Short mmCIF file of C-alpha atoms and ligand atoms in Angstrom, two decimals:
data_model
loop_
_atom_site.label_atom_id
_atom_site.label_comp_id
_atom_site.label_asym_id
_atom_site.label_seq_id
_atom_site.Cartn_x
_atom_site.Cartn_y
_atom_site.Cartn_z
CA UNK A 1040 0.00 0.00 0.00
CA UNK A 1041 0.95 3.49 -0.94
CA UNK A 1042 1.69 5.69 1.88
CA UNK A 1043 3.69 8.54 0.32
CA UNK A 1044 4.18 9.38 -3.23
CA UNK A 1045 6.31 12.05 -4.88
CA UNK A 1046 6.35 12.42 -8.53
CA UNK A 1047 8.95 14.27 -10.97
CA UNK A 1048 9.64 16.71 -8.09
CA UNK A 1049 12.48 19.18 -8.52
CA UNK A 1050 13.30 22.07 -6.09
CA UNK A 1051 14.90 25.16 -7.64
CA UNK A 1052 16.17 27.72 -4.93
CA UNK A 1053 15.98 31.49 -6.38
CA UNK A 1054 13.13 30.51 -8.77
CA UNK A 1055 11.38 33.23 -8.25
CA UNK A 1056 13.65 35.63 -8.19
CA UNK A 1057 16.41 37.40 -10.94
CA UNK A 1058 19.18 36.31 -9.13
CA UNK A 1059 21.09 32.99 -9.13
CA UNK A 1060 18.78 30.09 -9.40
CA UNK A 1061 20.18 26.46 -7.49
CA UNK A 1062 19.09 23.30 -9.00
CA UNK A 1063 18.86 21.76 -5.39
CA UNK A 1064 16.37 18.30 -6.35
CA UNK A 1065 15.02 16.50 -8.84
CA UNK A 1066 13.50 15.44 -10.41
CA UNK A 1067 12.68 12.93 -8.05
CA UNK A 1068 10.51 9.69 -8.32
CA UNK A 1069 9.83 7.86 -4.98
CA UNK A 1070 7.18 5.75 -4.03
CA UNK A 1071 6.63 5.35 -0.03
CA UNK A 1072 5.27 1.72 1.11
CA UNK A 1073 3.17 2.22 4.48
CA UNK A 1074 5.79 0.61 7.21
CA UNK A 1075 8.51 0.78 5.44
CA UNK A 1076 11.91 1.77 6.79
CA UNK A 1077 13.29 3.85 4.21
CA UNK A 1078 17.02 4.86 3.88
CA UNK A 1079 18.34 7.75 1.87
CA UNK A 1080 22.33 8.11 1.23
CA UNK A 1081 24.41 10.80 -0.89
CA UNK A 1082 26.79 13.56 -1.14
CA UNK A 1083 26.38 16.13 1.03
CA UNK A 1084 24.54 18.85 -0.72
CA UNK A 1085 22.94 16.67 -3.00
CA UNK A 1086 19.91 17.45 -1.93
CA UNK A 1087 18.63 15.21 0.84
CA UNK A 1088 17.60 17.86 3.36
CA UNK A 1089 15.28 19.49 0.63
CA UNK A 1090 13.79 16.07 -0.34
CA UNK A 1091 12.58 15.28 3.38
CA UNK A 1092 11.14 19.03 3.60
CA UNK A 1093 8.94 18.80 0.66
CA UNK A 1094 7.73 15.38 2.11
CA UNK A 1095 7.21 17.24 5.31
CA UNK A 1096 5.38 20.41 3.80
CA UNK A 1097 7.84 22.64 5.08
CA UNK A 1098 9.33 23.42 1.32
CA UNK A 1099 7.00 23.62 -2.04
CA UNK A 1100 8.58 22.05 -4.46
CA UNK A 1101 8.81 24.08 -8.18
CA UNK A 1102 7.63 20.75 -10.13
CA UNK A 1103 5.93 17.82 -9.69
CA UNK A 1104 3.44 16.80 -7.23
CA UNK A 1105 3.62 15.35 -3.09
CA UNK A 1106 1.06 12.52 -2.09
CA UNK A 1107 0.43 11.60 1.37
CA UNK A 1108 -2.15 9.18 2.42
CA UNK A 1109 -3.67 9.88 -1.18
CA UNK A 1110 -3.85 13.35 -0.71
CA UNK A 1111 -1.64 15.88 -2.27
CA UNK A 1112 0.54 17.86 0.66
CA UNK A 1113 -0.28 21.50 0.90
CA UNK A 1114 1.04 23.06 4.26
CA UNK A 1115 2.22 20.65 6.98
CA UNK A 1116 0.04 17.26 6.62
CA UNK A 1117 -1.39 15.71 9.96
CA UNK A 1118 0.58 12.47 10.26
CA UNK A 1119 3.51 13.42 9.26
CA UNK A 1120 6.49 14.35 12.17
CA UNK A 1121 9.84 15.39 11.77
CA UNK A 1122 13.01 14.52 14.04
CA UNK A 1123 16.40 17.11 12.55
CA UNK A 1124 19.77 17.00 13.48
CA UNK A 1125 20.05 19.96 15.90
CA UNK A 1126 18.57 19.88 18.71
CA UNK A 1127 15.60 21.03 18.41
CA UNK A 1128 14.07 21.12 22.31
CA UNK A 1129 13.81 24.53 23.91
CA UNK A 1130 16.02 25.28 26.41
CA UNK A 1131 13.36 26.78 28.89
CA UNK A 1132 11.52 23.83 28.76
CA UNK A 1133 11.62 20.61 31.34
CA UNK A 1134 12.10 17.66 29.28
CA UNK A 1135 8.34 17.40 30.35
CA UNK A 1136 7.16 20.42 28.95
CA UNK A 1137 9.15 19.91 25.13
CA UNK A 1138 7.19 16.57 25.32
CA UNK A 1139 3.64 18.36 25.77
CA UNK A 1140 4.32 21.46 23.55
CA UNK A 1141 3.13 19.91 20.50
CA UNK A 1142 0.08 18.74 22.39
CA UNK A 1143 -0.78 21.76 23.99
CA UNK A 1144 -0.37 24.33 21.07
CA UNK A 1145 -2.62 21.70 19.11
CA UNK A 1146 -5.62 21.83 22.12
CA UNK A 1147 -5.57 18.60 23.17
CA UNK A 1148 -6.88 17.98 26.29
CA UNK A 1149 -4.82 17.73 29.58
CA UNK A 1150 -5.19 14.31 30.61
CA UNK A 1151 -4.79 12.87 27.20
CA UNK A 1152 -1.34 14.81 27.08
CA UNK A 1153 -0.65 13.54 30.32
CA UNK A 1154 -0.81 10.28 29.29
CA UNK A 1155 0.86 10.48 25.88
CA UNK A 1156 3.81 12.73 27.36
CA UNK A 1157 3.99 9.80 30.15
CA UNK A 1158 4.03 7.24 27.85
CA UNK A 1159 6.77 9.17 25.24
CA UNK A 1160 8.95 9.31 28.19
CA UNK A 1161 8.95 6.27 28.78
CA UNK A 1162 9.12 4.42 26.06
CA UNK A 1163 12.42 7.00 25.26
CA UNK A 1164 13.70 6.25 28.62
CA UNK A 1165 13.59 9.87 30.02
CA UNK A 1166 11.81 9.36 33.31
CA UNK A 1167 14.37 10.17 35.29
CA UNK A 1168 14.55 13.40 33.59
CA UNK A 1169 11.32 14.61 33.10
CA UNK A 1170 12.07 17.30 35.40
CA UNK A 1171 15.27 18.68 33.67
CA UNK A 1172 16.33 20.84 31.44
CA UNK A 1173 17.54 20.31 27.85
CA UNK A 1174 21.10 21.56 28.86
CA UNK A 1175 21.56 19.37 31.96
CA UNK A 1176 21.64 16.25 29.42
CA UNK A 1177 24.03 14.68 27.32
CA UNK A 1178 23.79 14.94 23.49
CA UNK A 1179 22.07 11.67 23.14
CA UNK A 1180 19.68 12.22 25.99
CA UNK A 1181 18.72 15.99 23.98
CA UNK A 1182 17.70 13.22 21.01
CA UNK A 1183 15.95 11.38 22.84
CA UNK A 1184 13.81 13.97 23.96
CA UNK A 1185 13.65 15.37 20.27
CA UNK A 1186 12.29 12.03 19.29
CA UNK A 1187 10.23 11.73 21.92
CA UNK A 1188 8.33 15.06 21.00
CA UNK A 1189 7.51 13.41 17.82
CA UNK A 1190 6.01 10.56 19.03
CA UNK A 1191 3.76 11.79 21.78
CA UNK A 1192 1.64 13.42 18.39
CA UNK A 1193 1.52 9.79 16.57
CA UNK A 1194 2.73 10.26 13.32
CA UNK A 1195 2.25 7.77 10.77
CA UNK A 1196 4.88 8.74 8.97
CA UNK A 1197 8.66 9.80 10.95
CA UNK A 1198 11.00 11.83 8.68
CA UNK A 1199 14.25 11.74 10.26
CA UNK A 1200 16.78 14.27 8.98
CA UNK A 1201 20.60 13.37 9.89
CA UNK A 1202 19.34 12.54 13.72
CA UNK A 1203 22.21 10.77 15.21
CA UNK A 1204 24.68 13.35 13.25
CA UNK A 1205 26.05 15.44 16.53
CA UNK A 1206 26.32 12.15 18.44
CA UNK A 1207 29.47 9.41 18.79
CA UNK A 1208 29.81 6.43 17.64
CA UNK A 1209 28.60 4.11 20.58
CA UNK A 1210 25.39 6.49 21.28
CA UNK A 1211 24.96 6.18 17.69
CA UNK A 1212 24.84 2.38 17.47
CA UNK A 1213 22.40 2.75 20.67
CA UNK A 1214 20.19 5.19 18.98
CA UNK A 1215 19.73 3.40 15.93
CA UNK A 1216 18.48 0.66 18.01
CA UNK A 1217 15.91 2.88 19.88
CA UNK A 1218 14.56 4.11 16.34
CA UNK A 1219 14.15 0.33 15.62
CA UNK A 1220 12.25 -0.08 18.69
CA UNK A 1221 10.51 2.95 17.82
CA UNK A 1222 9.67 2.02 14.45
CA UNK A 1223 8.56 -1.54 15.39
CA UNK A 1224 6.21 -0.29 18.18
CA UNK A 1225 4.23 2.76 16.39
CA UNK A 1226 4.18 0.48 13.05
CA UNK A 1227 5.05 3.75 11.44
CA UNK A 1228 6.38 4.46 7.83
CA UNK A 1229 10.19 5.83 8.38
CA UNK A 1230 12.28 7.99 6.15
CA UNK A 1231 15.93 8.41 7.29
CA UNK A 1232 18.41 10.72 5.70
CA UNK A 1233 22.10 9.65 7.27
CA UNK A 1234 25.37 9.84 5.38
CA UNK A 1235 26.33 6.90 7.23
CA UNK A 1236 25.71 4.09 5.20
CA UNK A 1237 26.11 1.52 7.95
CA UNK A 1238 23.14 2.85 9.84
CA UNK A 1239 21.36 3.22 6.56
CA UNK A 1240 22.20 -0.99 5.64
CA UNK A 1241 21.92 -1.92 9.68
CA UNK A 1242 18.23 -0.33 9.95
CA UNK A 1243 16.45 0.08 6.87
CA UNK A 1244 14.52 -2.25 4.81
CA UNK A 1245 15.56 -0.12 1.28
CA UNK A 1246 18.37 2.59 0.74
CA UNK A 1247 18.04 4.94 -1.65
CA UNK A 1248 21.33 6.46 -3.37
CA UNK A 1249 21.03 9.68 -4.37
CA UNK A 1250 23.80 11.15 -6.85
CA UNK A 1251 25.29 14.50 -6.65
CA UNK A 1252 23.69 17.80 -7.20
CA UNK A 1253 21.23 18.11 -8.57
CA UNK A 1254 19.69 14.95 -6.36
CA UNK A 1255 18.15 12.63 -7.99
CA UNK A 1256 17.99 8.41 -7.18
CA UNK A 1257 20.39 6.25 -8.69
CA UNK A 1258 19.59 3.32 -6.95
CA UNK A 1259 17.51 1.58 -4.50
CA UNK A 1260 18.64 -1.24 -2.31
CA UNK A 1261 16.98 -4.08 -0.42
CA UNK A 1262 18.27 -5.02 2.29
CA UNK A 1263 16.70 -8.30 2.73
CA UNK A 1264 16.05 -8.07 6.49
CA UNK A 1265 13.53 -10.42 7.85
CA UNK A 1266 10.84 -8.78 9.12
CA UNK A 1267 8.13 -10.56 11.08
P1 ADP B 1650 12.66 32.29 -3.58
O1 ADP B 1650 11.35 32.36 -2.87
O2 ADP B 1650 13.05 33.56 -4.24
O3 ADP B 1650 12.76 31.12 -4.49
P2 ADP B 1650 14.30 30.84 -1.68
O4 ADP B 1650 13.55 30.62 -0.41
O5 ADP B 1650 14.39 29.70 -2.62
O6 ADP B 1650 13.75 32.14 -2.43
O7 ADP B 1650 15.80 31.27 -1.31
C1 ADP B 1650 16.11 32.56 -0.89
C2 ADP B 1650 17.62 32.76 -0.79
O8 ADP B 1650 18.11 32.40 0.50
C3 ADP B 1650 18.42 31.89 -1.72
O9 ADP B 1650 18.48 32.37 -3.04
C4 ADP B 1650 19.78 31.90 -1.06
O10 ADP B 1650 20.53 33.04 -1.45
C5 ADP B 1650 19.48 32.02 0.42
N1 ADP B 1650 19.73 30.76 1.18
C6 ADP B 1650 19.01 30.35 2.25
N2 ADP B 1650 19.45 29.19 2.74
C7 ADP B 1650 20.50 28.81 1.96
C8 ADP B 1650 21.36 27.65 1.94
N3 ADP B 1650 21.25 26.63 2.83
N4 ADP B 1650 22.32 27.58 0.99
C9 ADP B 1650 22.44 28.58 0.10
N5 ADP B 1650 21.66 29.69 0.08
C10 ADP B 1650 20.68 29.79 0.99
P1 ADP B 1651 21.89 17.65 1.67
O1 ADP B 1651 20.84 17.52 2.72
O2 ADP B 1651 21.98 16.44 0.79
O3 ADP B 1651 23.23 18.03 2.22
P2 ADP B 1651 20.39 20.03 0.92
O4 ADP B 1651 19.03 19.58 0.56
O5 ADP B 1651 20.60 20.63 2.26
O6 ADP B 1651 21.43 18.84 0.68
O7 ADP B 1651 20.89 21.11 -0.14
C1 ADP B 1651 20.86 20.87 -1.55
C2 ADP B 1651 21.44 22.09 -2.24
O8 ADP B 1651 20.55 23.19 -2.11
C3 ADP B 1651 22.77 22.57 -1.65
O9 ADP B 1651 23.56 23.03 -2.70
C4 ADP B 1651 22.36 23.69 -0.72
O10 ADP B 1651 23.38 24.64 -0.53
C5 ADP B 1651 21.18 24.28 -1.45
N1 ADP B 1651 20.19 24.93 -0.58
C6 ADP B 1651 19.60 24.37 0.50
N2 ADP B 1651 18.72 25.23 1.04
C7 ADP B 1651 18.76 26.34 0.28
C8 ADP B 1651 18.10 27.62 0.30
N3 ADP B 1651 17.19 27.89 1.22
N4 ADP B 1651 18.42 28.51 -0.65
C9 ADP B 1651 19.32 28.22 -1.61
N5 ADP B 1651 19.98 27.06 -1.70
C10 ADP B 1651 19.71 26.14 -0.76
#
């Protein structure tokens, strides 16, 4: 089953203005299975960034058309969360409070974000630091809350741009593992964008190699994991 869909889609910075235009994507093909655990690898700069943020709604692209659930995307699509590199939790926040932000700016009710936030915090590990702040914890905790924010609003589809980027090595390998167990447990679809193609062979069902600028696929990979 089709869960996301983008079609000849091509992302020109500048194209609306005289100055210099940047061929940035495209045009891009890609056909999103509903579970999948998708891996995309390339150069940096090849366009990677700008592919997850027209699948997120955050960029429009100049060609070509953005399915989700059947629908096209126009704006940010319900559904649909977003984990980046930086970290992305606000520093005058409890861990607690990054959780529920999401929930409270979208109105949902306070014991339903009670127990989500509860439940995100747990399942990430973080209940020993629901009460701190962003800058007490280590780089990999700071993730973990990131991710965690995404999960308390139960996307059905994870876009996860360069997450484990900042971190080393063995918090790495560990991460990976949690977005497994993430993965697994919501029964989302998952788009990763890593330059490390171990994680992207260790955790994904299908890579996709993207060449040089301007970004397009060259290849797609199975990985021929068994999954039950
Ligand atoms: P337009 O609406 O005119 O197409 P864009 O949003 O595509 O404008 O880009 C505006 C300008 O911002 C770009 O032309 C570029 O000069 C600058 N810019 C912003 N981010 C970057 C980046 N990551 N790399 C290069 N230039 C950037
Ligand atoms: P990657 O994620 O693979 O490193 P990006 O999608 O970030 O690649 O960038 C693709 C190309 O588009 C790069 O050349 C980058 O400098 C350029 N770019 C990214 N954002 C902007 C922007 N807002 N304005 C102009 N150019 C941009």
């Amino acid at each position: 089953e089709v869960h996301a869909r983008l079609t000849g889609v091509t992302r020109i910075y500048g194209a609306g203005t005289s100055g210099t235009k940047l061929h940035a994507l495209g045009p891009v093909d890609l056909t999103l299975e509903r579970g999948e655990f998708f891996s995309v690898v390339g150069p940096s700069g090849c366009g990677k960034s700008t592919l997850l943020d027209v699948l997120a709604g955050l960029a429009v692209p100049t060609d070509g058309t953005v399915e989700f659930e059947g629908k096209a995307i126009r704006g940010v699509p319900d559904g649909v969360g977003v984990v980046f590199q930086e970290d992305a939790s606000f520093a005058w926040l409890t861990v607690r409070d990054n959780v529920a932000f999401g929930l409270r700016r979208a109105g949902v009710d306070a014991a339903e974000i009670a127990r989500r936030v509860d439940y995100a915090i747990g399942f990430m590990g973080l209940r020993d630091f629901a009460n701190a702040y962003p800058s007490q914890l280590s780089g990999g905790m700071r993730q973990r809350v990131c991710i965690a924010r995404t999960l308390v609003l139960q996307p059905r589809l994870i876009l996860l741009d360069e997450p484990f980027g900042a971190l080393d090595q063995q918090t790495r390998l560990l991460m990976g593992d949690e977005l497994l167990r993430l993965w697994r447990e919501t029964g989302a679809t998952v788009l990763l964008i890593t330059h490390a193609l171990d994680e992207a062979a260790m955790l994904s069902d299908r890579v996709g190699v993207m060449s040089a600028r301007p970004g397009v696929f060259i290849d797609f990979v199975a990985t021929g994991w068994p999954r039950e």
